[in-house]
PDB file of N, CA, C and O in Angstrom:
ATOM      1  N   UNK A   1     161.306 124.680 -36.824  1.00 62.00           N
ATOM      2  CA  UNK A   1     161.816 124.388 -38.135  1.00 62.00           C
ATOM      3  C   UNK A   1     160.829 123.475 -38.840  1.00 62.00           C
ATOM      4  O   UNK A   1     160.828 122.278 -38.618  1.00 62.00           O
ATOM      5  N   UNK A   2     159.972 124.022 -39.659  1.00 89.00           N
ATOM      6  CA  UNK A   2     158.903 123.250 -40.292  1.00 89.00           C
ATOM      7  C   UNK A   2     159.352 122.572 -41.570  1.00 89.00           C
ATOM      8  O   UNK A   2     159.955 123.187 -42.440  1.00 89.00           O
ATOM      9  N   UNK A   3     159.058 121.282 -41.659  1.00 93.00           N
ATOM     10  CA  UNK A   3     159.295 120.510 -42.869  1.00 93.00           C
ATOM     11  C   UNK A   3     157.971 120.469 -43.636  1.00 93.00           C
ATOM     12  O   UNK A   3     156.936 120.104 -43.081  1.00 93.00           O
ATOM     13  N   UNK A   4     157.999 120.831 -44.916  1.00 94.00           N
ATOM     14  CA  UNK A   4     156.816 120.776 -45.759  1.00 94.00           C
ATOM     15  C   UNK A   4     157.168 120.066 -47.065  1.00 94.00           C
ATOM     16  O   UNK A   4     158.340 119.917 -47.409  1.00 94.00           O
ATOM     17  N   UNK A   5     156.127 119.657 -47.790  1.00 95.00           N
ATOM     18  CA  UNK A   5     156.307 118.897 -49.015  1.00 95.00           C
ATOM     19  C   UNK A   5     155.514 119.558 -50.130  1.00 95.00           C
ATOM     20  O   UNK A   5     154.399 120.012 -49.924  1.00 95.00           O
ATOM     21  N   UNK A   6     156.113 119.608 -51.321  1.00 94.00           N
ATOM     22  CA  UNK A   6     155.457 120.227 -52.468  1.00 94.00           C
ATOM     23  C   UNK A   6     155.683 119.334 -53.688  1.00 94.00           C
ATOM     24  O   UNK A   6     156.826 119.084 -54.080  1.00 94.00           O
ATOM     25  N   UNK A   7     154.581 118.850 -54.274  1.00 90.00           N
ATOM     26  CA  UNK A   7     154.705 118.030 -55.481  1.00 90.00           C
ATOM     27  C   UNK A   7     155.262 118.917 -56.580  1.00 90.00           C
ATOM     28  O   UNK A   7     154.709 119.965 -56.892  1.00 90.00           O
ATOM     29  N   UNK A   8     156.379 118.509 -57.133  1.00 87.00           N
ATOM     30  CA  UNK A   8     157.041 119.285 -58.172  1.00 87.00           C
ATOM     31  C   UNK A   8     156.568 118.831 -59.547  1.00 87.00           C
ATOM     32  O   UNK A   8     156.244 119.647 -60.393  1.00 87.00           O
ATOM     33  N   UNK A   9     156.540 117.523 -59.760  1.00 83.00           N
ATOM     34  CA  UNK A   9     156.095 117.005 -61.056  1.00 83.00           C
ATOM     35  C   UNK A   9     155.718 115.538 -60.936  1.00 83.00           C
ATOM     36  O   UNK A   9     156.155 114.843 -60.029  1.00 83.00           O
ATOM     37  N   UNK A  10     154.911 115.100 -61.871  1.00 78.00           N
ATOM     38  CA  UNK A  10     154.521 113.692 -61.965  1.00 78.00           C
ATOM     39  C   UNK A  10     154.687 113.279 -63.417  1.00 78.00           C
ATOM     40  O   UNK A  10     154.209 113.963 -64.311  1.00 78.00           O
ATOM     41  N   UNK A  11     155.388 112.204 -63.623  1.00 74.00           N
ATOM     42  CA  UNK A  11     155.621 111.688 -64.972  1.00 74.00           C
ATOM     43  C   UNK A  11     155.201 110.224 -65.010  1.00 74.00           C
ATOM     44  O   UNK A  11     154.802 109.655 -64.000  1.00 74.00           O
ATOM     45  N   UNK A  12     155.344 109.614 -66.146  1.00 71.00           N
ATOM     46  CA  UNK A  12     155.029 108.192 -66.279  1.00 71.00           C
ATOM     47  C   UNK A  12     155.944 107.347 -65.393  1.00 71.00           C
ATOM     48  O   UNK A  12     155.577 106.270 -64.949  1.00 71.00           O
ATOM     49  N   UNK A  13     157.139 107.852 -65.106  1.00 70.00           N
ATOM     50  CA  UNK A  13     158.101 107.116 -64.290  1.00 70.00           C
ATOM     51  C   UNK A  13     157.835 107.263 -62.800  1.00 70.00           C
ATOM     52  O   UNK A  13     158.318 106.484 -62.003  1.00 70.00           O
ATOM     53  N   UNK A  14     157.117 108.313 -62.386  1.00 75.00           N
ATOM     54  CA  UNK A  14     156.853 108.494 -60.960  1.00 75.00           C
ATOM     55  C   UNK A  14     156.659 109.950 -60.586  1.00 75.00           C
ATOM     56  O   UNK A  14     156.473 110.811 -61.439  1.00 75.00           O
ATOM     57  N   UNK A  15     156.738 110.204 -59.299  1.00 81.00           N
ATOM     58  CA  UNK A  15     156.489 111.530 -58.743  1.00 81.00           C
ATOM     59  C   UNK A  15     157.766 112.104 -58.153  1.00 81.00           C
ATOM     60  O   UNK A  15     158.565 111.380 -57.564  1.00 81.00           O
ATOM     61  N   UNK A  16     157.930 113.410 -58.295  1.00 89.00           N
ATOM     62  CA  UNK A  16     159.062 114.133 -57.749  1.00 89.00           C
ATOM     63  C   UNK A  16     158.503 115.156 -56.759  1.00 89.00           C
ATOM     64  O   UNK A  16     157.698 115.998 -57.131  1.00 89.00           O
ATOM     65  N   UNK A  17     158.875 115.038 -55.501  1.00 93.00           N
ATOM     66  CA  UNK A  17     158.355 115.911 -54.444  1.00 93.00           C
ATOM     67  C   UNK A  17     159.510 116.682 -53.822  1.00 93.00           C
ATOM     68  O   UNK A  17     160.510 116.082 -53.393  1.00 93.00           O
ATOM     69  N   UNK A  18     159.392 117.995 -53.764  1.00 94.00           N
ATOM     70  CA  UNK A  18     160.384 118.838 -53.086  1.00 94.00           C
ATOM     71  C   UNK A  18     160.120 118.801 -51.589  1.00 94.00           C
ATOM     72  O   UNK A  18     158.975 118.866 -51.146  1.00 94.00           O
ATOM     73  N   UNK A  19     161.179 118.701 -50.816  1.00 94.00           N
ATOM     74  CA  UNK A  19     161.076 118.765 -49.358  1.00 94.00           C
ATOM     75  C   UNK A  19     161.675 120.107 -48.952  1.00 94.00           C
ATOM     76  O   UNK A  19     162.819 120.419 -49.302  1.00 94.00           O
ATOM     77  N   UNK A  20     160.876 120.894 -48.246  1.00 94.00           N
ATOM     78  CA  UNK A  20     161.299 122.228 -47.824  1.00 94.00           C
ATOM     79  C   UNK A  20     161.431 122.274 -46.309  1.00 94.00           C
ATOM     80  O   UNK A  20     160.648 121.665 -45.580  1.00 94.00           O
ATOM     81  N   UNK A  21     162.434 122.984 -45.847  1.00 91.00           N
ATOM     82  CA  UNK A  21     162.620 123.216 -44.407  1.00 91.00           C
ATOM     83  C   UNK A  21     162.627 124.715 -44.207  1.00 91.00           C
ATOM     84  O   UNK A  21     163.493 125.404 -44.740  1.00 91.00           O
ATOM     85  N   UNK A  22     161.654 125.207 -43.476  1.00 90.00           N
ATOM     86  CA  UNK A  22     161.479 126.652 -43.289  1.00 90.00           C
ATOM     87  C   UNK A  22     161.353 127.362 -44.623  1.00 90.00           C
ATOM     88  O   UNK A  22     161.876 128.453 -44.811  1.00 90.00           O
ATOM     89  N   UNK A  23     160.707 126.718 -45.589  1.00 90.00           N
ATOM     90  CA  UNK A  23     160.477 127.310 -46.897  1.00 90.00           C
ATOM     91  C   UNK A  23     161.662 127.239 -47.847  1.00 90.00           C
ATOM     92  O   UNK A  23     161.568 127.653 -48.998  1.00 90.00           O
ATOM     93  N   UNK A  24     162.783 126.693 -47.404  1.00 92.00           N
ATOM     94  CA  UNK A  24     163.981 126.587 -48.224  1.00 92.00           C
ATOM     95  C   UNK A  24     164.179 125.136 -48.683  1.00 92.00           C
ATOM     96  O   UNK A  24     163.869 124.205 -47.942  1.00 92.00           O
ATOM     97  N   UNK A  25     164.718 124.930 -49.892  1.00 92.00           N
ATOM     98  CA  UNK A  25     164.967 123.561 -50.367  1.00 92.00           C
ATOM     99  C   UNK A  25     165.834 122.784 -49.383  1.00 92.00           C
ATOM    100  O   UNK A  25     166.850 123.290 -48.896  1.00 92.00           O
ATOM    101  N   UNK A  26     165.391 121.584 -49.051  1.00 91.00           N
ATOM    102  CA  UNK A  26     166.111 120.743 -48.092  1.00 91.00           C
ATOM    103  C   UNK A  26     166.444 119.377 -48.686  1.00 91.00           C
ATOM    104  O   UNK A  26     167.428 118.756 -48.333  1.00 91.00           O
ATOM    105  N   UNK A  27     165.580 118.905 -49.585  1.00 92.00           N
ATOM    106  CA  UNK A  27     165.802 117.600 -50.190  1.00 92.00           C
ATOM    107  C   UNK A  27     164.707 117.290 -51.180  1.00 92.00           C
ATOM    108  O   UNK A  27     163.954 118.170 -51.601  1.00 92.00           O
ATOM    109  N   UNK A  28     164.621 116.016 -51.552  1.00 91.00           N
ATOM    110  CA  UNK A  28     163.598 115.616 -52.506  1.00 91.00           C
ATOM    111  C   UNK A  28     163.215 114.160 -52.269  1.00 91.00           C
ATOM    112  O   UNK A  28     163.990 113.382 -51.707  1.00 91.00           O
ATOM    113  N   UNK A  29     161.996 113.857 -52.680  1.00 93.00           N
ATOM    114  CA  UNK A  29     161.497 112.482 -52.636  1.00 93.00           C
ATOM    115  C   UNK A  29     161.238 112.072 -54.081  1.00 93.00           C
ATOM    116  O   UNK A  29     160.580 112.792 -54.821  1.00 93.00           O
ATOM    117  N   UNK A  30     161.760 110.922 -54.443  1.00 89.00           N
ATOM    118  CA  UNK A  30     161.523 110.367 -55.768  1.00 89.00           C
ATOM    119  C   UNK A  30     160.757 109.064 -55.621  1.00 89.00           C
ATOM    120  O   UNK A  30     161.064 108.244 -54.753  1.00 89.00           O
ATOM    121  N   UNK A  31     159.751 108.888 -56.458  1.00 87.00           N
ATOM    122  CA  UNK A  31     158.980 107.655 -56.499  1.00 87.00           C
ATOM    123  C   UNK A  31     159.603 106.799 -57.595  1.00 87.00           C
ATOM    124  O   UNK A  31     159.531 107.132 -58.768  1.00 87.00           O
ATOM    125  N   UNK A  32     160.232 105.707 -57.196  1.00 76.00           N
ATOM    126  CA  UNK A  32     160.868 104.822 -58.162  1.00 76.00           C
ATOM    127  C   UNK A  32     160.241 103.440 -58.057  1.00 76.00           C
ATOM    128  O   UNK A  32     160.554 102.679 -57.151  1.00 76.00           O
ATOM    129  N   UNK A  33     159.296 103.171 -58.951  1.00 76.00           N
ATOM    130  CA  UNK A  33     158.670 101.857 -59.038  1.00 76.00           C
ATOM    131  C   UNK A  33     158.058 101.421 -57.712  1.00 76.00           C
ATOM    132  O   UNK A  33     158.294 100.317 -57.230  1.00 76.00           O
ATOM    133  N   UNK A  34     157.282 102.313 -57.092  1.00 80.00           N
ATOM    134  CA  UNK A  34     156.568 101.963 -55.874  1.00 80.00           C
ATOM    135  C   UNK A  34     157.349 102.113 -54.587  1.00 80.00           C
ATOM    136  O   UNK A  34     156.841 101.829 -53.513  1.00 80.00           O
ATOM    137  N   UNK A  35     158.591 102.555 -54.654  1.00 89.00           N
ATOM    138  CA  UNK A  35     159.393 102.795 -53.464  1.00 89.00           C
ATOM    139  C   UNK A  35     159.789 104.265 -53.451  1.00 89.00           C
ATOM    140  O   UNK A  35     160.418 104.752 -54.397  1.00 89.00           O
ATOM    141  N   UNK A  36     159.397 104.965 -52.411  1.00 92.00           N
ATOM    142  CA  UNK A  36     159.712 106.388 -52.286  1.00 92.00           C
ATOM    143  C   UNK A  36     161.063 106.537 -51.600  1.00 92.00           C
ATOM    144  O   UNK A  36     161.316 105.930 -50.564  1.00 92.00           O
ATOM    145  N   UNK A  37     161.923 107.336 -52.215  1.00 90.00           N
ATOM    146  CA  UNK A  37     163.276 107.533 -51.681  1.00 90.00           C
ATOM    147  C   UNK A  37     163.488 109.013 -51.386  1.00 90.00           C
ATOM    148  O   UNK A  37     163.193 109.859 -52.231  1.00 90.00           O
ATOM    149  N   UNK A  38     164.022 109.307 -50.195  1.00 92.00           N
ATOM    150  CA  UNK A  38     164.299 110.678 -49.788  1.00 92.00           C
ATOM    151  C   UNK A  38     165.801 110.927 -49.858  1.00 92.00           C
ATOM    152  O   UNK A  38     166.598 110.147 -49.326  1.00 92.00           O
ATOM    153  N   UNK A  39     166.155 112.017 -50.526  1.00 89.00           N
ATOM    154  CA  UNK A  39     167.551 112.425 -50.637  1.00 89.00           C
ATOM    155  C   UNK A  39     167.700 113.808 -50.014  1.00 89.00           C
ATOM    156  O   UNK A  39     166.963 114.728 -50.366  1.00 89.00           O
ATOM    157  N   UNK A  40     168.622 113.950 -49.060  1.00 85.00           N
ATOM    158  CA  UNK A  40     168.913 115.274 -48.499  1.00 85.00           C
ATOM    159  C   UNK A  40     169.605 116.103 -49.562  1.00 85.00           C
ATOM    160  O   UNK A  40     170.406 115.586 -50.341  1.00 85.00           O
ATOM    161  N   UNK A  41     169.301 117.387 -49.561  1.00 76.00           N
ATOM    162  CA  UNK A  41     169.846 118.316 -50.545  1.00 76.00           C
ATOM    163  C   UNK A  41     169.699 117.703 -51.938  1.00 76.00           C
ATOM    164  O   UNK A  41     168.650 117.210 -52.283  1.00 76.00           O
ATOM    165  N   UNK A  42     170.700 117.741 -52.754  1.00 65.00           N
ATOM    166  CA  UNK A  42     170.639 117.141 -54.087  1.00 65.00           C
ATOM    167  C   UNK A  42     171.652 116.015 -54.180  1.00 65.00           C
ATOM    168  O   UNK A  42     172.422 115.922 -55.126  1.00 65.00           O
ATOM    169  N   UNK A  43     171.647 115.150 -53.188  1.00 60.00           N
ATOM    170  CA  UNK A  43     172.630 114.078 -53.119  1.00 60.00           C
ATOM    171  C   UNK A  43     172.118 112.771 -53.713  1.00 60.00           C
ATOM    172  O   UNK A  43     172.422 111.699 -53.220  1.00 60.00           O
ATOM    173  N   UNK A  44     171.343 112.888 -54.782  1.00 58.00           N
ATOM    174  CA  UNK A  44     170.787 111.688 -55.411  1.00 58.00           C
ATOM    175  C   UNK A  44     171.897 110.865 -56.043  1.00 58.00           C
ATOM    176  O   UNK A  44     172.686 111.348 -56.844  1.00 58.00           O
ATOM    177  N   UNK A  45     171.957 109.612 -55.639  1.00 57.00           N
ATOM    178  CA  UNK A  45     172.868 108.664 -56.258  1.00 57.00           C
ATOM    179  C   UNK A  45     172.335 107.274 -55.969  1.00 57.00           C
ATOM    180  O   UNK A  45     171.606 107.068 -54.993  1.00 57.00           O
ATOM    181  N   UNK A  46     172.660 106.336 -56.777  1.00 53.00           N
ATOM    182  CA  UNK A  46     172.162 104.979 -56.620  1.00 53.00           C
ATOM    183  C   UNK A  46     172.532 104.444 -55.245  1.00 53.00           C
ATOM    184  O   UNK A  46     173.687 104.452 -54.859  1.00 53.00           O
ATOM    185  N   UNK A  47     171.530 104.000 -54.497  1.00 57.00           N
ATOM    186  CA  UNK A  47     171.781 103.435 -53.179  1.00 57.00           C
ATOM    187  C   UNK A  47     172.064 104.464 -52.104  1.00 57.00           C
ATOM    188  O   UNK A  47     172.357 104.102 -50.980  1.00 57.00           O
ATOM    189  N   UNK A  48     171.980 105.757 -52.431  1.00 65.00           N
ATOM    190  CA  UNK A  48     172.362 106.789 -51.479  1.00 65.00           C
ATOM    191  C   UNK A  48     171.211 107.495 -50.791  1.00 65.00           C
ATOM    192  O   UNK A  48     171.417 108.528 -50.185  1.00 65.00           O
ATOM    193  N   UNK A  49     170.013 106.943 -50.861  1.00 74.00           N
ATOM    194  CA  UNK A  49     168.860 107.589 -50.234  1.00 74.00           C
ATOM    195  C   UNK A  49     169.039 107.615 -48.728  1.00 74.00           C
ATOM    196  O   UNK A  49     169.426 106.624 -48.112  1.00 74.00           O
ATOM    197  N   UNK A  50     168.750 108.786 -48.120  1.00 79.00           N
ATOM    198  CA  UNK A  50     168.840 108.916 -46.673  1.00 79.00           C
ATOM    199  C   UNK A  50     167.776 108.047 -46.001  1.00 79.00           C
ATOM    200  O   UNK A  50     168.028 107.443 -44.965  1.00 79.00           O
ATOM    201  N   UNK A  51     166.583 108.009 -46.594  1.00 90.00           N
ATOM    202  CA  UNK A  51     165.463 107.208 -46.090  1.00 90.00           C
ATOM    203  C   UNK A  51     164.669 106.685 -47.272  1.00 90.00           C
ATOM    204  O   UNK A  51     164.671 107.293 -48.338  1.00 90.00           O
ATOM    205  N   UNK A  52     163.952 105.593 -47.065  1.00 88.00           N
ATOM    206  CA  UNK A  52     163.066 105.095 -48.109  1.00 88.00           C
ATOM    207  C   UNK A  52     161.939 104.279 -47.477  1.00 88.00           C
ATOM    208  O   UNK A  52     162.085 103.739 -46.383  1.00 88.00           O
ATOM    209  N   UNK A  53     160.807 104.236 -48.168  1.00 93.00           N
ATOM    210  CA  UNK A  53     159.650 103.491 -47.681  1.00 93.00           C
ATOM    211  C   UNK A  53     158.676 103.295 -48.841  1.00 93.00           C
ATOM    212  O   UNK A  53     158.608 104.127 -49.733  1.00 93.00           O
ATOM    213  N   UNK A  54     157.903 102.238 -48.801  1.00 93.00           N
ATOM    214  CA  UNK A  54     156.907 101.976 -49.842  1.00 93.00           C
ATOM    215  C   UNK A  54     155.662 102.847 -49.662  1.00 93.00           C
ATOM    216  O   UNK A  54     154.916 103.065 -50.608  1.00 93.00           O
ATOM    217  N   UNK A  55     155.434 103.357 -48.455  1.00 94.00           N
ATOM    218  CA  UNK A  55     154.262 104.183 -48.146  1.00 94.00           C
ATOM    219  C   UNK A  55     154.691 105.648 -48.021  1.00 94.00           C
ATOM    220  O   UNK A  55     155.457 105.996 -47.117  1.00 94.00           O
ATOM    221  N   UNK A  56     154.199 106.499 -48.919  1.00 93.00           N
ATOM    222  CA  UNK A  56     154.606 107.905 -48.934  1.00 93.00           C
ATOM    223  C   UNK A  56     154.266 108.620 -47.633  1.00 93.00           C
ATOM    224  O   UNK A  56     155.087 109.380 -47.108  1.00 93.00           O
ATOM    225  N   UNK A  57     153.083 108.388 -47.084  1.00 95.00           N
ATOM    226  CA  UNK A  57     152.681 109.053 -45.840  1.00 95.00           C
ATOM    227  C   UNK A  57     153.615 108.686 -44.686  1.00 95.00           C
ATOM    228  O   UNK A  57     154.000 109.545 -43.882  1.00 95.00           O
ATOM    229  N   UNK A  58     154.011 107.429 -44.614  1.00 95.00           N
ATOM    230  CA  UNK A  58     154.935 107.010 -43.543  1.00 95.00           C
ATOM    231  C   UNK A  58     156.321 107.599 -43.748  1.00 95.00           C
ATOM    232  O   UNK A  58     156.984 107.976 -42.782  1.00 95.00           O
ATOM    233  N   UNK A  59     156.760 107.699 -45.000  1.00 95.00           N
ATOM    234  CA  UNK A  59     158.054 108.319 -45.269  1.00 95.00           C
ATOM    235  C   UNK A  59     158.031 109.784 -44.864  1.00 95.00           C
ATOM    236  O   UNK A  59     158.959 110.268 -44.215  1.00 95.00           O
ATOM    237  N   UNK A  60     156.971 110.503 -45.211  1.00 95.00           N
ATOM    238  CA  UNK A  60     156.852 111.909 -44.828  1.00 95.00           C
ATOM    239  C   UNK A  60     156.880 112.063 -43.304  1.00 95.00           C
ATOM    240  O   UNK A  60     157.551 112.948 -42.778  1.00 95.00           O
ATOM    241  N   UNK A  61     156.164 111.199 -42.594  1.00 95.00           N
ATOM    242  CA  UNK A  61     156.141 111.255 -41.127  1.00 95.00           C
ATOM    243  C   UNK A  61     157.535 110.999 -40.551  1.00 95.00           C
ATOM    244  O   UNK A  61     157.956 111.668 -39.602  1.00 95.00           O
ATOM    245  N   UNK A  62     158.261 110.062 -41.141  1.00 94.00           N
ATOM    246  CA  UNK A  62     159.617 109.762 -40.685  1.00 94.00           C
ATOM    247  C   UNK A  62     160.538 110.953 -40.920  1.00 94.00           C
ATOM    248  O   UNK A  62     161.343 111.310 -40.046  1.00 94.00           O
ATOM    249  N   UNK A  63     160.436 111.581 -42.081  1.00 93.00           N
ATOM    250  CA  UNK A  63     161.254 112.764 -42.385  1.00 93.00           C
ATOM    251  C   UNK A  63     160.955 113.872 -41.387  1.00 93.00           C
ATOM    252  O   UNK A  63     161.875 114.480 -40.826  1.00 93.00           O
ATOM    253  N   UNK A  64     159.666 114.117 -41.125  1.00 92.00           N
ATOM    254  CA  UNK A  64     159.306 115.178 -40.188  1.00 92.00           C
ATOM    255  C   UNK A  64     159.805 114.870 -38.782  1.00 92.00           C
ATOM    256  O   UNK A  64     160.318 115.752 -38.110  1.00 92.00           O
ATOM    257  N   UNK A  65     159.694 113.636 -38.341  1.00 91.00           N
ATOM    258  CA  UNK A  65     160.141 113.317 -36.983  1.00 91.00           C
ATOM    259  C   UNK A  65     161.666 113.404 -36.853  1.00 91.00           C
ATOM    260  O   UNK A  65     162.180 113.784 -35.811  1.00 91.00           O
ATOM    261  N   UNK A  66     162.375 113.080 -37.917  1.00 90.00           N
ATOM    262  CA  UNK A  66     163.840 113.111 -37.861  1.00 90.00           C
ATOM    263  C   UNK A  66     164.414 114.516 -38.046  1.00 90.00           C
ATOM    264  O   UNK A  66     165.394 114.884 -37.390  1.00 90.00           O
ATOM    265  N   UNK A  67     163.822 115.324 -38.924  1.00 86.00           N
ATOM    266  CA  UNK A  67     164.435 116.593 -39.299  1.00 86.00           C
ATOM    267  C   UNK A  67     163.681 117.835 -38.839  1.00 86.00           C
ATOM    268  O   UNK A  67     164.181 118.940 -38.987  1.00 86.00           O
ATOM    269  N   UNK A  68     162.464 117.682 -38.320  1.00 80.00           N
ATOM    270  CA  UNK A  68     161.655 118.839 -37.930  1.00 80.00           C
ATOM    271  C   UNK A  68     162.001 119.230 -36.494  1.00 80.00           C
ATOM    272  O   UNK A  68     161.425 118.745 -35.547  1.00 80.00           O
ATOM    273  N   UNK A  69     162.974 120.081 -36.347  1.00 69.00           N
ATOM    274  CA  UNK A  69     163.426 120.519 -35.030  1.00 69.00           C
ATOM    275  C   UNK A  69     164.620 121.436 -35.209  1.00 69.00           C
ATOM    276  O   UNK A  69     164.917 121.884 -36.306  1.00 69.00           O
ATOM    277  N   UNK A  70     165.315 121.731 -34.126  1.00 63.00           N
ATOM    278  CA  UNK A  70     166.495 122.596 -34.235  1.00 63.00           C
ATOM    279  C   UNK A  70     167.506 122.023 -35.219  1.00 63.00           C
ATOM    280  O   UNK A  70     167.720 120.816 -35.274  1.00 63.00           O
ATOM    281  N   UNK A  71     168.105 122.895 -35.978  1.00 58.00           N
ATOM    282  CA  UNK A  71     169.108 122.447 -36.962  1.00 58.00           C
ATOM    283  C   UNK A  71     170.313 121.911 -36.252  1.00 58.00           C
ATOM    284  O   UNK A  71     170.741 122.429 -35.245  1.00 58.00           O
ATOM    285  N   UNK A  72     170.850 120.844 -36.851  1.00 51.00           N
ATOM    286  CA  UNK A  72     172.034 120.213 -36.272  1.00 51.00           C
ATOM    287  C   UNK A  72     173.278 120.882 -36.766  1.00 51.00           C
ATOM    288  O   UNK A  72     173.400 121.438 -37.765  1.00 51.00           O
TER     289      UNK A  72
END
């Protein structure tokens, strides 16, 4: 079950990255003022990020280690 990332858009407010699992939409990463937040599916809400980190590469690695495997 491969997790991949695709930059969807970049604006003055930040970057929006799609997270795909086996090529299907799985979640998204939003860059909010230097803190990257990962939301599973489209469950974006204030304080509801599944994971977050200031370093995008570390956040991506954490997402892959947590979700890249057999589906739960």
